[in-house]
CSV table of C-alpha atoms in Angstrom, one decimal:
chain,number,residue,atom,x,y,z
A,862,MET,CA,6.9,-27.2,-28.9
A,863,ASP,CA,9.1,-26.8,-25.9
A,864,ILE,CA,8.6,-29.2,-22.6
A,865,SER,CA,7.2,-26.1,-20.5
A,866,SER,CA,4.7,-25.2,-23.4
A,867,LEU,CA,3.4,-29.1,-23.5
A,868,ARG,CA,3.0,-28.9,-19.5
A,869,LEU,CA,1.1,-26.1,-19.6
A,870,LYS,CA,-1.2,-27.4,-22.3
A,871,THR,CA,-1.4,-30.8,-20.7
A,872,MET,CA,-2.5,-28.9,-17.2
A,873,ASP,CA,-5.3,-27.1,-19.2
A,874,ALA,CA,-6.7,-30.3,-20.5
A,875,ASP,CA,-6.4,-31.7,-17.1
A,876,THR,CA,-8.7,-28.7,-16.0
A,877,ASN,CA,-11.1,-29.3,-18.6
A,878,ILE,CA,-11.4,-32.8,-18.3
A,879,SER,CA,-12.1,-32.5,-14.5
A,880,SER,CA,-14.5,-29.6,-14.3
A,881,GLY,CA,-17.6,-30.0,-13.1
A,882,GLU,CA,-16.5,-33.3,-10.9
A,883,PRO,CA,-15.2,-32.8,-7.5
A,884,LYS,CA,-11.7,-33.2,-7.1
A,885,VAL,CA,-10.6,-36.1,-4.8
A,886,LYS,CA,-8.0,-35.1,-2.1
A,887,ARG,CA,-6.2,-38.2,-0.5
A,888,GLY,CA,-4.1,-37.7,2.7
A,889,ILE,CA,-0.8,-39.5,2.5
A,890,GLU,CA,-2.1,-42.3,4.4
A,891,GLN,CA,-4.7,-42.9,2.1
A,892,LYS,CA,-2.2,-42.9,-1.1
A,893,VAL,CA,-1.0,-46.2,-2.8
A,894,PHE,CA,2.2,-46.1,-4.2
A,895,VAL,CA,3.4,-47.3,-7.2
A,896,ASN,CA,6.5,-48.7,-8.9
A,897,ARG,CA,5.3,-50.1,-12.0
A,898,SER,CA,2.4,-48.4,-14.2
A,899,LEU,CA,-1.3,-50.2,-14.0
A,900,THR,CA,-4.5,-49.7,-15.2
A,901,LEU,CA,-7.5,-50.7,-13.0
A,902,GLU,CA,-9.5,-50.4,-15.9
A,903,ASN,CA,-7.9,-53.8,-17.4
A,904,ILE,CA,-8.2,-55.8,-14.2
A,905,ARG,CA,-10.8,-58.4,-14.3
A,906,CYS,CA,-10.3,-60.2,-11.1
A,907,TYR,CA,-9.1,-59.1,-7.6
A,908,GLY,CA,-7.6,-61.6,-5.3
A,909,PHE,CA,-7.0,-61.4,-1.2
A,910,ASP,CA,-4.8,-62.6,0.8
A,911,MET,CA,-6.6,-63.2,4.7
A,912,ASP,CA,-3.7,-63.0,7.3
A,913,TYR,CA,-2.2,-59.4,7.8
A,914,THR,CA,-4.3,-58.4,4.4
A,915,LEU,CA,-8.0,-58.9,4.8
A,916,ALA,CA,-7.5,-59.6,8.3
A,917,MET,CA,-5.3,-56.8,10.1
A,918,TYR,CA,-3.9,-58.0,13.1
A,919,LYS,CA,-3.9,-55.4,16.1
A,920,SER,CA,0.1,-54.5,16.8
A,921,PRO,CA,1.6,-55.3,19.1
A,922,ASP,CA,-1.2,-57.4,20.9
A,923,TYR,CA,-0.9,-59.9,18.4
A,924,GLU,CA,3.0,-60.0,18.1
A,925,SER,CA,3.1,-60.1,21.9
A,926,MET,CA,0.6,-63.0,22.0
A,927,GLY,CA,2.5,-65.2,19.8
A,928,PHE,CA,6.0,-64.5,21.2
A,929,GLU,CA,4.7,-65.5,25.0
A,930,MET,CA,3.4,-68.8,23.3
A,931,ILE,CA,6.7,-69.8,21.3
A,932,ARG,CA,8.7,-68.4,24.7
A,933,ASP,CA,6.7,-70.8,26.9
A,934,ARG,CA,7.0,-73.6,24.5
A,935,MET,CA,10.6,-73.1,24.4
A,936,VAL,CA,10.7,-73.5,28.5
A,937,SER,CA,8.4,-76.6,28.2
A,938,ILE,CA,10.9,-78.5,26.1
A,939,GLY,CA,14.0,-77.3,28.5
A,940,TYR,CA,14.8,-74.0,28.2
A,941,PRO,CA,15.9,-72.0,31.1
A,942,HIS,CA,13.0,-70.5,33.1
A,943,GLU,CA,14.9,-67.3,33.3
A,944,LEU,CA,13.6,-66.8,29.6
A,945,LEU,CA,9.9,-66.3,31.2
A,946,ARG,CA,11.0,-62.6,32.5
A,947,TYR,CA,11.2,-61.3,29.0
A,948,THR,CA,8.2,-59.6,27.6
A,949,TYR,CA,7.8,-58.6,23.8
A,950,ASP,CA,9.4,-55.1,22.8
A,951,PRO,CA,7.8,-54.0,19.5
A,952,SER,CA,10.4,-51.5,19.0
A,953,PHE,CA,13.3,-53.9,18.6
A,954,PRO,CA,12.3,-56.1,15.6
A,955,THR,CA,11.3,-55.3,12.0
A,956,ARG,CA,10.4,-57.2,9.1
A,957,GLY,CA,13.2,-58.2,6.5
A,958,LEU,CA,16.3,-59.2,8.9
A,959,VAL,CA,18.5,-62.2,8.3
A,960,ILE,CA,19.4,-65.0,10.8
A,961,ASP,CA,22.8,-66.0,10.6
A,962,THR,CA,22.3,-69.3,12.1
A,963,MET,CA,26.4,-70.0,12.6
A,964,PHE,CA,26.9,-66.9,14.5
A,965,GLY,CA,23.7,-66.2,16.0
A,966,ASN,CA,23.6,-62.4,14.4
A,967,LEU,CA,20.6,-60.2,13.5
A,968,LEU,CA,21.6,-58.5,10.2
A,969,LYS,CA,19.9,-55.7,8.4
A,970,VAL,CA,21.1,-56.1,4.5
A,971,ASP,CA,21.1,-54.7,1.1
A,972,SER,CA,19.6,-56.7,-1.8
A,973,ASN,CA,23.2,-57.6,-2.5
A,974,GLY,CA,24.3,-59.0,0.8
A,975,ASN,CA,25.9,-55.9,2.2
A,976,ILE,CA,25.5,-55.7,5.8
A,977,LEU,CA,24.1,-52.4,7.3
A,978,VAL,CA,22.9,-53.2,10.9
A,979,CYS,CA,24.3,-56.0,12.9
A,980,SER,CA,23.0,-57.5,16.4
A,981,HIS,CA,24.1,-60.0,18.5
A,982,GLY,CA,21.0,-60.4,20.9
A,983,PHE,CA,20.3,-57.1,21.7
A,984,ARG,CA,24.0,-55.5,21.7
A,985,PHE,CA,24.4,-54.1,18.2
A,986,LEU,CA,28.2,-54.3,16.9
A,987,LYS,CA,30.4,-51.7,16.0
A,988,GLU,CA,32.2,-51.8,12.5
A,989,GLU,CA,35.0,-53.3,13.9
A,990,ASP,CA,32.9,-56.2,15.4
A,991,ILE,CA,31.1,-56.6,12.5
A,992,HIS,CA,34.6,-57.0,10.4
A,993,ASN,CA,35.5,-60.1,13.1
A,994,TYR,CA,32.5,-61.7,11.9
A,995,TYR,CA,32.4,-60.8,8.0
A,996,PRO,CA,35.5,-59.4,6.9
A,997,ASN,CA,34.0,-57.9,4.0
A,998,LYS,CA,30.6,-56.6,5.8
A,999,PHE,CA,28.9,-58.9,3.1
A,1000,ILE,CA,27.0,-62.5,3.1
A,1001,GLN,CA,25.8,-64.4,0.4
A,1002,ARG,CA,22.0,-64.4,0.7
A,1003,ASP,CA,21.6,-67.5,-1.1
A,1004,ASP,CA,23.4,-69.6,1.3
A,1005,THR,CA,19.6,-70.7,2.8
A,1006,ASP,CA,21.5,-73.4,5.1
A,1007,ARG,CA,22.9,-70.7,6.8
A,1008,PHE,CA,21.3,-67.5,6.6
A,1009,TYR,CA,17.3,-67.3,7.1
A,1010,ILE,CA,15.4,-64.4,6.0
A,1011,LEU,CA,12.4,-63.3,8.4
A,1012,ASN,CA,10.2,-62.0,5.2
A,1013,THR,CA,6.7,-62.1,7.5
A,1014,LEU,CA,5.0,-60.0,10.1
A,1015,PHE,CA,4.4,-63.6,11.9
A,1016,ASN,CA,8.1,-63.7,12.0
A,1017,LEU,CA,8.3,-60.6,14.6
A,1018,SER,CA,7.6,-63.0,17.2
A,1019,GLU,CA,10.3,-65.2,16.7
A,1020,THR,CA,12.8,-62.5,15.8
A,1021,TYR,CA,12.4,-60.9,19.2
A,1022,LEU,CA,12.8,-64.3,21.0
A,1023,TYR,CA,15.7,-65.4,19.1
A,1024,ALA,CA,17.3,-62.0,20.2
A,1025,CYS,CA,16.2,-63.1,23.5
A,1026,LEU,CA,17.8,-66.6,23.9
A,1027,VAL,CA,21.3,-65.0,22.6
A,1028,ASP,CA,20.9,-62.2,25.0
A,1029,PHE,CA,20.1,-64.3,27.7
A,1030,PHE,CA,22.9,-67.0,27.1
A,1031,THR,CA,25.5,-64.5,26.3
A,1032,ARG,CA,24.4,-62.5,29.8
A,1033,CYS,CA,24.5,-65.6,31.8
A,1034,ASN,CA,27.5,-66.9,33.9
A,1035,ARG,CA,26.7,-70.9,33.7
A,1036,TYR,CA,27.4,-70.6,30.2
A,1037,THR,CA,30.5,-69.7,28.1
A,1038,ASN,CA,30.6,-68.4,25.0
A,1039,VAL,CA,32.3,-69.6,22.1
A,1040,LEU,CA,31.8,-68.3,18.5
A,1041,LYS,CA,29.2,-70.5,17.4
A,1042,GLY,CA,27.1,-71.2,20.5
A,1043,TYR,CA,27.6,-71.6,24.1
A,1044,HIS,CA,29.3,-74.6,26.7
A,1045,HIS,CA,28.0,-75.8,29.7
A,1046,GLY,CA,29.5,-78.5,30.8
A,1047,ASP,CA,29.7,-81.1,28.3
A,1048,LEU,CA,26.8,-79.4,26.7
A,1049,PHE,CA,27.1,-77.6,23.1
A,1050,MET,CA,24.0,-75.5,22.2
A,1051,SER,CA,25.0,-74.3,18.6
A,1052,TYR,CA,23.6,-70.9,17.8
A,1053,ARG,CA,21.5,-73.1,14.7
A,1054,SER,CA,20.1,-75.4,16.9
A,1055,MET,CA,18.7,-72.8,18.8
A,1056,PHE,CA,17.3,-71.6,15.7
A,1057,GLN,CA,15.7,-74.8,14.9
A,1058,ASP,CA,13.9,-74.5,18.1
A,1059,VAL,CA,12.8,-71.7,17.8
A,1060,ARG,CA,11.6,-72.5,14.3
A,1061,ASP,CA,9.8,-75.9,15.5
A,1062,ALA,CA,7.9,-73.9,18.6
A,1063,MET,CA,6.8,-71.4,15.9
A,1064,ASP,CA,5.6,-74.2,13.7
A,1065,PHE,CA,3.7,-76.2,17.0
A,1066,ILE,CA,1.9,-73.0,17.9
A,1067,HIS,CA,0.3,-73.3,14.3
A,1068,ASP,CA,0.4,-76.8,13.6
A,1069,THR,CA,-1.7,-77.2,16.6
A,1070,GLY,CA,-4.1,-74.3,16.6
A,1071,ILE,CA,-3.4,-73.0,19.9
A,1072,LEU,CA,-2.8,-69.8,18.6
A,1073,LYS,CA,-5.8,-69.4,16.0
A,1074,GLU,CA,-7.7,-70.8,19.2
A,1075,LYS,CA,-6.7,-68.0,21.2
A,1076,THR,CA,-7.4,-65.6,18.5
A,1077,ILE,CA,-11.0,-66.6,17.7
A,1078,LYS,CA,-11.5,-66.5,21.8
A,1079,ASN,CA,-11.1,-62.5,21.7
A,1080,LEU,CA,-11.2,-61.5,17.9
A,1081,ASP,CA,-12.1,-57.7,19.0
A,1082,LYS,CA,-8.7,-57.7,21.0
A,1083,TYR,CA,-6.4,-59.6,18.1
A,1084,ILE,CA,-8.0,-58.4,14.7
A,1085,PHE,CA,-9.0,-54.8,13.5
A,1086,LYS,CA,-12.4,-54.6,12.0
A,1087,ASP,CA,-12.7,-51.9,9.4
A,1088,PRO,CA,-16.3,-51.0,8.6
A,1089,ASN,CA,-15.0,-50.3,4.9
A,1090,ILE,CA,-14.4,-53.7,4.5
A,1091,THR,CA,-17.9,-54.6,2.9
A,1092,VAL,CA,-17.8,-51.4,0.7
A,1093,LEU,CA,-14.7,-52.0,-0.9
A,1094,LEU,CA,-15.6,-55.1,-1.7
A,1095,THR,CA,-19.0,-55.0,-2.8
A,1096,ARG,CA,-17.7,-52.2,-5.3
A,1097,ILE,CA,-14.8,-54.2,-6.6
A,1098,LYS,CA,-17.4,-57.3,-7.6
A,1099,GLU,CA,-19.4,-54.9,-9.1
A,1100,VAL,CA,-17.0,-54.8,-11.7
A,1101,ALA,CA,-14.5,-57.8,-11.7
A,1102,LYS,CA,-14.5,-61.0,-9.8
A,1103,VAL,CA,-13.1,-61.4,-7.0
A,1104,PHE,CA,-11.5,-64.4,-4.9
A,1105,LEU,CA,-9.5,-65.6,-1.6
A,1106,ALA,CA,-7.1,-67.5,-1.3
A,1107,THR,CA,-5.2,-68.2,2.6
A,1108,ASN,CA,-3.0,-70.6,3.7
A,1109,SER,CA,-5.3,-70.8,6.7
A,1110,ASP,CA,-7.8,-73.6,7.3
A,1111,TYR,CA,-11.6,-73.5,6.8
A,1112,ASN,CA,-12.8,-73.3,10.8
A,1113,TYR,CA,-10.5,-70.5,10.9
A,1114,THR,CA,-11.0,-68.6,8.0
A,1115,GLU,CA,-14.7,-69.0,8.6
A,1116,ALA,CA,-14.7,-67.3,11.9
A,1117,VAL,CA,-12.4,-64.7,10.8
A,1118,MET,CA,-14.3,-63.8,7.9
A,1119,LYS,CA,-17.7,-63.8,9.6
A,1120,TYR,CA,-16.3,-61.5,12.3
A,1121,LEU,CA,-14.7,-59.1,9.1
A,1122,LEU,CA,-17.9,-59.3,6.9
A,1123,GLU,CA,-21.4,-60.3,8.9
A,1124,ASN,CA,-21.2,-58.7,12.1
A,1125,GLY,CA,-21.8,-55.3,11.1
A,1126,THR,CA,-25.1,-55.4,9.7
A,1127,LYS,CA,-27.1,-52.6,10.2
A,1128,PRO,CA,-30.2,-53.5,11.8
A,1129,GLY,CA,-33.3,-54.2,9.3
A,1130,SER,CA,-30.9,-54.8,6.4
A,1131,GLN,CA,-30.6,-58.3,4.9
A,1132,LYS,CA,-27.5,-60.2,6.5
A,1133,LYS,CA,-25.3,-61.4,3.7
A,1134,SER,CA,-23.6,-64.4,4.6
A,1135,TRP,CA,-19.3,-63.4,3.8
A,1136,ARG,CA,-18.8,-66.3,0.8
A,1137,SER,CA,-21.0,-63.8,-0.8
A,1138,PHE,CA,-18.6,-61.1,-1.1
A,1139,PHE,CA,-16.5,-63.9,-3.3
A,1140,ASP,CA,-16.6,-65.4,-6.7
A,1141,LEU,CA,-14.1,-68.4,-5.2
A,1142,VAL,CA,-12.7,-69.1,-1.8
A,1143,VAL,CA,-9.7,-71.2,-1.5
A,1144,VAL,CA,-8.1,-72.3,2.0
A,1145,ASP,CA,-5.0,-74.5,2.7
A,1146,THR,CA,-3.2,-73.1,-0.3
A,1147,LYS,CA,0.3,-73.8,1.0
A,1148,LYS,CA,1.3,-70.9,-0.6
A,1149,PRO,CA,4.0,-70.4,-2.4
A,1150,LEU,CA,3.6,-73.8,-3.4
A,1151,PHE,CA,0.1,-72.8,-4.5
A,1152,PHE,CA,2.1,-70.8,-7.6
A,1153,ALA,CA,3.8,-73.8,-8.6
A,1154,GLU,CA,2.6,-77.0,-9.0
A,1155,GLY,CA,0.0,-76.7,-6.0
A,1156,THR,CA,-1.8,-79.4,-4.4
A,1157,VAL,CA,-5.0,-81.7,-4.8
A,1158,LEU,CA,-8.0,-79.4,-5.3
A,1159,ARG,CA,-11.1,-80.4,-3.1
A,1160,GLN,CA,-14.5,-79.2,-1.8
A,1161,VAL,CA,-15.0,-78.4,1.7
A,1162,ASP,CA,-18.0,-79.5,3.7
A,1163,THR,CA,-19.2,-76.2,5.2
A,1164,ASN,CA,-21.1,-77.7,7.6
A,1165,THR,CA,-18.3,-79.6,9.1
A,1166,GLY,CA,-15.0,-78.5,7.5
A,1167,LYS,CA,-14.0,-81.6,6.8
A,1168,LEU,CA,-12.6,-82.2,3.0
A,1169,ARG,CA,-14.5,-83.7,0.8
A,1170,ILE,CA,-12.6,-87.5,-0.8
A,1171,GLY,CA,-11.2,-86.8,-4.0
A,1172,THR,CA,-10.4,-84.6,-6.6
A,1173,TYR,CA,-12.6,-81.5,-7.9
A,1174,THR,CA,-12.8,-81.4,-11.4
A,1175,GLY,CA,-15.8,-79.6,-12.3
A,1176,ASP,CA,-16.7,-76.2,-12.9
A,1177,LEU,CA,-16.7,-73.4,-10.9
A,1178,GLN,CA,-19.7,-73.5,-7.9
A,1179,HIS,CA,-20.5,-70.4,-6.4
A,1180,GLY,CA,-20.8,-70.6,-2.4
A,1181,THR,CA,-18.7,-73.6,-2.5
A,1182,VAL,CA,-15.3,-73.1,-0.7
A,1183,TYR,CA,-12.3,-75.3,-2.1
A,1184,SER,CA,-9.0,-76.5,-0.6
A,1185,GLY,CA,-5.6,-76.5,-1.8
A,1186,GLY,CA,-5.1,-76.0,-5.6
A,1187,SER,CA,-3.0,-74.0,-7.7
A,1188,SER,CA,-3.1,-70.6,-9.4
A,1189,ASP,CA,-3.7,-72.3,-12.9
A,1190,ILE,CA,-6.8,-73.9,-11.4
A,1191,ILE,CA,-7.8,-70.3,-9.8
A,1192,CYS,CA,-7.2,-68.9,-13.5
A,1193,ASP,CA,-9.3,-71.9,-15.3
A,1194,LEU,CA,-12.0,-71.8,-12.4
A,1195,LEU,CA,-12.6,-68.0,-12.8
A,1196,GLY,CA,-11.9,-67.9,-16.7
A,1197,VAL,CA,-9.2,-65.3,-16.5
A,1198,LYS,CA,-5.5,-65.1,-17.3
A,1199,GLY,CA,-2.6,-64.0,-15.5
A,1200,LYS,CA,-2.3,-60.8,-16.4
A,1201,ASP,CA,-5.7,-59.6,-15.8
A,1202,ILE,CA,-5.4,-60.6,-11.9
A,1203,LEU,CA,-4.5,-58.4,-9.2
A,1204,TYR,CA,-3.2,-60.3,-6.3
A,1205,ILE,CA,-3.3,-58.3,-2.5
A,1206,GLY,CA,-1.1,-59.8,-0.1
A,1207,ASP,CA,1.5,-59.1,2.6
A,1208,HIS,CA,4.1,-61.6,2.5
A,1209,ILE,CA,7.1,-60.4,0.2
A,1210,PHE,CA,8.2,-64.0,-0.9
A,1211,GLY,CA,5.0,-66.3,-0.6
A,1212,ASP,CA,2.0,-63.6,-2.0
A,1213,ILE,CA,4.1,-61.2,-4.1
A,1214,LEU,CA,7.3,-62.5,-5.6
A,1215,LYS,CA,6.0,-66.2,-6.7
A,1216,SER,CA,2.5,-65.0,-8.0
A,1217,LYS,CA,4.7,-61.9,-10.0
A,1218,LYS,CA,7.6,-64.5,-11.0
A,1219,ARG,CA,5.6,-67.8,-11.9
A,1220,GLN,CA,2.5,-66.5,-13.0
A,1221,GLY,CA,2.7,-63.0,-14.4
A,1222,TRP,CA,-0.1,-61.8,-11.9
A,1223,LYS,CA,-0.3,-58.0,-11.2
A,1224,THR,CA,0.3,-57.3,-7.4
A,1225,PHE,CA,-0.5,-55.0,-4.6
A,1226,LEU,CA,1.9,-55.3,-1.5
A,1227,VAL,CA,-0.2,-54.9,2.1
A,1228,VAL,CA,2.5,-53.1,4.0
A,1229,PRO,CA,1.2,-51.7,7.5
A,1230,GLU,CA,4.3,-50.6,8.5
A,1231,LEU,CA,4.4,-47.8,6.2
A,1232,THR,CA,2.2,-45.7,8.5
A,1233,LYS,CA,5.0,-45.4,10.8
A,1234,GLU,CA,7.5,-44.9,8.1
A,1235,LEU,CA,5.8,-42.2,6.3
A,1236,GLN,CA,5.1,-40.3,10.0
A,1237,VAL,CA,8.9,-40.6,10.8
A,1238,TRP,CA,10.2,-39.9,7.1
A,1239,GLU,CA,8.2,-36.6,7.2
A,1240,GLU,CA,9.6,-35.8,10.5
A,1241,ASN,CA,12.9,-36.8,9.8
A,1242,LYS,CA,13.6,-35.8,6.1
A,1243,SER,CA,15.8,-32.8,6.7
A,1244,LEU,CA,18.3,-35.2,7.8
A,1245,PHE,CA,18.1,-37.2,4.8
A,1246,GLU,CA,18.6,-33.8,2.8
A,1247,GLU,CA,21.9,-33.0,4.7
A,1248,LEU,CA,22.9,-36.7,3.9
A,1249,LYS,CA,22.6,-35.8,0.2
A,1250,ARG,CA,24.0,-32.3,0.5
A,1251,LEU,CA,27.2,-33.9,1.7
A,1252,ASP,CA,27.0,-36.6,-0.9
A,1253,VAL,CA,27.3,-33.5,-3.2
A,1254,PHE,CA,30.0,-32.2,-1.6
A,1255,LEU,CA,32.0,-35.3,-1.6
A,1256,ALA,CA,31.6,-35.4,-5.6
A,1257,GLU,CA,32.9,-32.0,-5.7
A,1258,ILE,CA,35.8,-32.8,-3.9
A,1259,TYR,CA,37.2,-35.6,-6.4
A,1260,LYS,CA,35.3,-34.1,-9.5
A,1261,HIS,CA,38.5,-32.1,-11.1
A,1262,LEU,CA,40.9,-35.2,-10.0
A,1263,ASP,CA,42.3,-38.1,-12.2
A,1264,SER,CA,44.5,-40.6,-12.5
A,1265,GLY,CA,47.6,-38.2,-12.6
A,1266,SER,CA,46.6,-37.2,-9.0
A,1267,ARG,CA,48.6,-37.5,-6.2
A,1268,GLU,CA,46.3,-35.6,-3.5
A,1269,CYS,CA,44.3,-37.8,-1.0
A,1270,PRO,CA,41.9,-35.4,0.3
A,1271,ASP,CA,40.9,-35.9,3.8
A,1272,ILE,CA,37.0,-36.8,4.1
A,1273,SER,CA,36.9,-38.4,7.5
A,1274,ALA,CA,35.1,-35.4,8.9
A,1275,ILE,CA,32.5,-36.2,6.4
A,1276,GLN,CA,32.4,-40.1,6.8
A,1277,THR,CA,31.7,-39.6,10.5
A,1278,ARG,CA,29.2,-36.6,9.8
A,1279,MET,CA,27.2,-39.1,7.3
A,1280,LYS,CA,27.4,-41.8,10.1
A,1281,VAL,CA,25.7,-39.8,12.6
A,1282,LEU,CA,23.0,-39.0,10.3
A,1283,THR,CA,22.2,-42.4,9.4
A,1284,HIS,CA,22.3,-43.6,12.9
A,1285,ARG,CA,19.8,-40.7,14.1
A,1286,MET,CA,17.8,-41.4,11.1
A,1287,ASP,CA,17.6,-45.1,11.9
A,1288,VAL,CA,16.7,-44.9,15.6
A,1289,SER,CA,13.9,-42.6,14.9
A,1290,TYR,CA,12.4,-45.6,13.4
A,1291,GLY,CA,13.0,-48.1,16.1
A,1292,GLN,CA,16.2,-49.9,17.5
A,1293,MET,CA,16.7,-51.7,14.1
A,1294,GLY,CA,15.6,-48.4,12.2
A,1295,SER,CA,13.2,-48.5,9.1
A,1296,LEU,CA,12.2,-51.2,7.2
A,1297,LEU,CA,13.3,-49.7,3.8
A,1298,ARG,CA,16.3,-48.0,4.5
A,1299,SER,CA,19.4,-47.6,6.4
A,1300,GLY,CA,20.6,-43.8,6.0
A,1301,SER,CA,20.7,-43.5,2.1
A,1302,ARG,CA,21.0,-47.3,1.0
A,1303,GLN,CA,18.3,-49.1,1.0
A,1304,THR,CA,17.5,-52.5,2.6
A,1305,LEU,CA,16.9,-56.2,1.4
A,1306,PHE,CA,12.9,-55.7,1.8
A,1307,ALA,CA,13.0,-52.4,-0.2
A,1308,SER,CA,14.7,-53.8,-3.1
A,1309,GLN,CA,11.9,-56.5,-2.9
A,1310,LEU,CA,9.2,-54.4,-3.1
A,1311,MET,CA,10.2,-52.2,-6.1
A,1312,ARG,CA,11.4,-55.2,-7.8
A,1313,TYR,CA,8.0,-57.6,-7.5
A,1314,ALA,CA,5.0,-55.3,-5.9
A,1315,ASP,CA,3.6,-53.1,-8.7
A,1316,LEU,CA,1.7,-51.0,-6.2
A,1317,TYR,CA,2.0,-51.0,-2.5
A,1318,SER,CA,0.2,-49.4,0.3
A,1319,SER,CA,-0.4,-49.6,4.0
A,1320,THR,CA,-3.8,-51.0,3.4
A,1321,TYR,CA,-5.6,-52.7,0.9
A,1322,ILE,CA,-8.5,-50.5,2.0
A,1323,ASN,CA,-7.0,-47.3,0.3
A,1324,LEU,CA,-8.0,-48.5,-3.3
A,1325,LEU,CA,-11.2,-47.6,-1.9
A,1326,HIS,CA,-9.9,-43.6,-2.9
A,1327,TYR,CA,-9.7,-44.7,-6.2
A,1328,PRO,CA,-11.8,-45.3,-9.1
A,1329,PHE,CA,-11.9,-48.7,-10.9
A,1330,ASN,CA,-10.4,-47.0,-14.1
A,1331,TYR,CA,-7.9,-45.1,-12.5
A,1332,LEU,CA,-4.0,-45.3,-13.8
A,1333,PHE,CA,-1.6,-45.4,-11.6
A,1334,MET,CA,1.7,-44.1,-13.3
A,1335,ALA,CA,5.4,-44.9,-11.9
A,1336,PRO,CA,7.7,-41.9,-12.3
A,1337,PRO,CA,9.9,-42.6,-14.9
A,1338,VAL,CA,13.5,-43.6,-13.4
A,1339,LEU,CA,16.9,-42.3,-15.1
A,1340,MET,CA,20.1,-44.5,-14.6
A,1341,SER,CA,23.2,-42.7,-13.6
A,1342,HIS,CA,24.6,-42.2,-17.3
A,1343,GLU,CA,21.1,-40.5,-18.2
A,1344,SER,CA,21.3,-38.1,-15.1
A,1345,GLN,CA,21.7,-34.6,-16.6
A,1346,ASN,CA,24.1,-33.3,-13.6
A,1347,THR,CA,27.1,-36.1,-14.0
A,1348,ALA,CA,28.9,-34.1,-11.7
A,1349,ASP,CA,26.5,-35.1,-8.9
A,1350,PHE,CA,26.8,-38.9,-9.5
A,1351,ALA,CA,26.6,-40.0,-6.1
A,1352,SER,CA,23.7,-37.5,-5.4
A,1353,ALA,CA,21.8,-38.7,-8.5
A,1354,GLU,CA,22.1,-42.2,-7.3
A,1355,LEU,CA,20.5,-41.3,-3.7
A,1356,THR,CA,18.1,-38.9,-5.1
A,1357,VAL,CA,16.5,-41.5,-7.5
A,1358,ASN,CA,16.3,-44.0,-4.7
A,1359,HIS,CA,14.3,-42.2,-2.7
A,1360,THR,CA,12.0,-41.6,-5.5
A,1361,LEU,CA,11.6,-45.2,-5.9
A,1362,VAL,CA,10.6,-45.8,-2.2
A,1363,MET,CA,8.4,-42.7,-1.7
A,1364,ASN,CA,6.8,-41.9,-4.7
A,1365,ARG,CA,3.3,-40.7,-4.8
A,1366,ASN,CA,0.7,-40.8,-7.5
């Protein structure tokens, strides 16, 4: 039987299976995307992060508030008052950028450390300028003392502030620019010390609780409340266990979860405690440490928010809130194994990478930026198609040349056109370009997403559009030598990469 006949039979079978049942039509914004096949029927437990997952912060209001707080903190410790003129611009930063603390540059790189985009403050460097800093247009990503990866949505405000600092000191004539920082009289301010000050300011607004206090005072302004949250959690709890594991403290978790899960109760209906939507609630988890040795598991006094003394060693008590612990303790308390768990979070490192590598949990990455990525992709995919055609054309030029060939084809015009197309694609997403690619090349963030997230979507709410026995099927991925058309070797690579980022179930 040939493939086409098999395909027709499969389609007939699908028609028979679905007859009599309404067909669900999912819009692109409602889809969950697949990197590795996963059957929801095998999932016995769903775990959720809170910040930027269950609690989706409104952008750019929330990032703007964080930016202003760390900006004001920097001025209060001695940085110039002129910094107060800067306001947050959401079109500049994106997740997944790398700060070079030696030279003060913001870098967008691919999975191997090859530089795709480089800016110094708000000035984007041309290729020859990039080569002055990085002769091979390459960085050693594992040099974590020098390079800091900005993986989280919380990092957006500090990413922008760091760019503001570099921009200010570069333009201010009171300071002399040198390779690794700025001189002012006998004072030397290195890019590394500036970075550390920004990090300390960020830690300050989190550790002192001032960011959370301001958020709680105006939850409507900073947190998006989806009425379908309670619907989804109720449906999940009918078929599986549900837990919440957040790095936030109890008092903040209580305020946010009450806002999301209790304030929308219909008049006349019985009010449910937000904790009743979960089989287990754990705060102060200290992820990613939570996925390794963890910390001491303690009970939380929900009346005072204080921790009870001693390590909790008993069985799971419903309605009890715990602090600390580890992923192993979660499995023991809920009576599940790692492969039974689908964990949903927004942090590629703290939530997804560590839970996948260390525990073997199934993973679902929340990528809020995907809404805009999909919109821009649909509007500009003709640019990507032209890039592919140029790539095929390049392949054809070299197709019949071998080691005995002496001619050197002139491809400069094609390369120039490809750079123009890549730039046009990038700027349509924002100043730093797409979260997932630069032209036909994937970013570090995209490669991590593909490697560690089994599923991903713009919001976990999109699970509402799938039955709980759904089979998410990932498309097969061919290696270059397995591609049928070996002549189009470079184009085949681009096509496969495009499928990986944009595959739709």
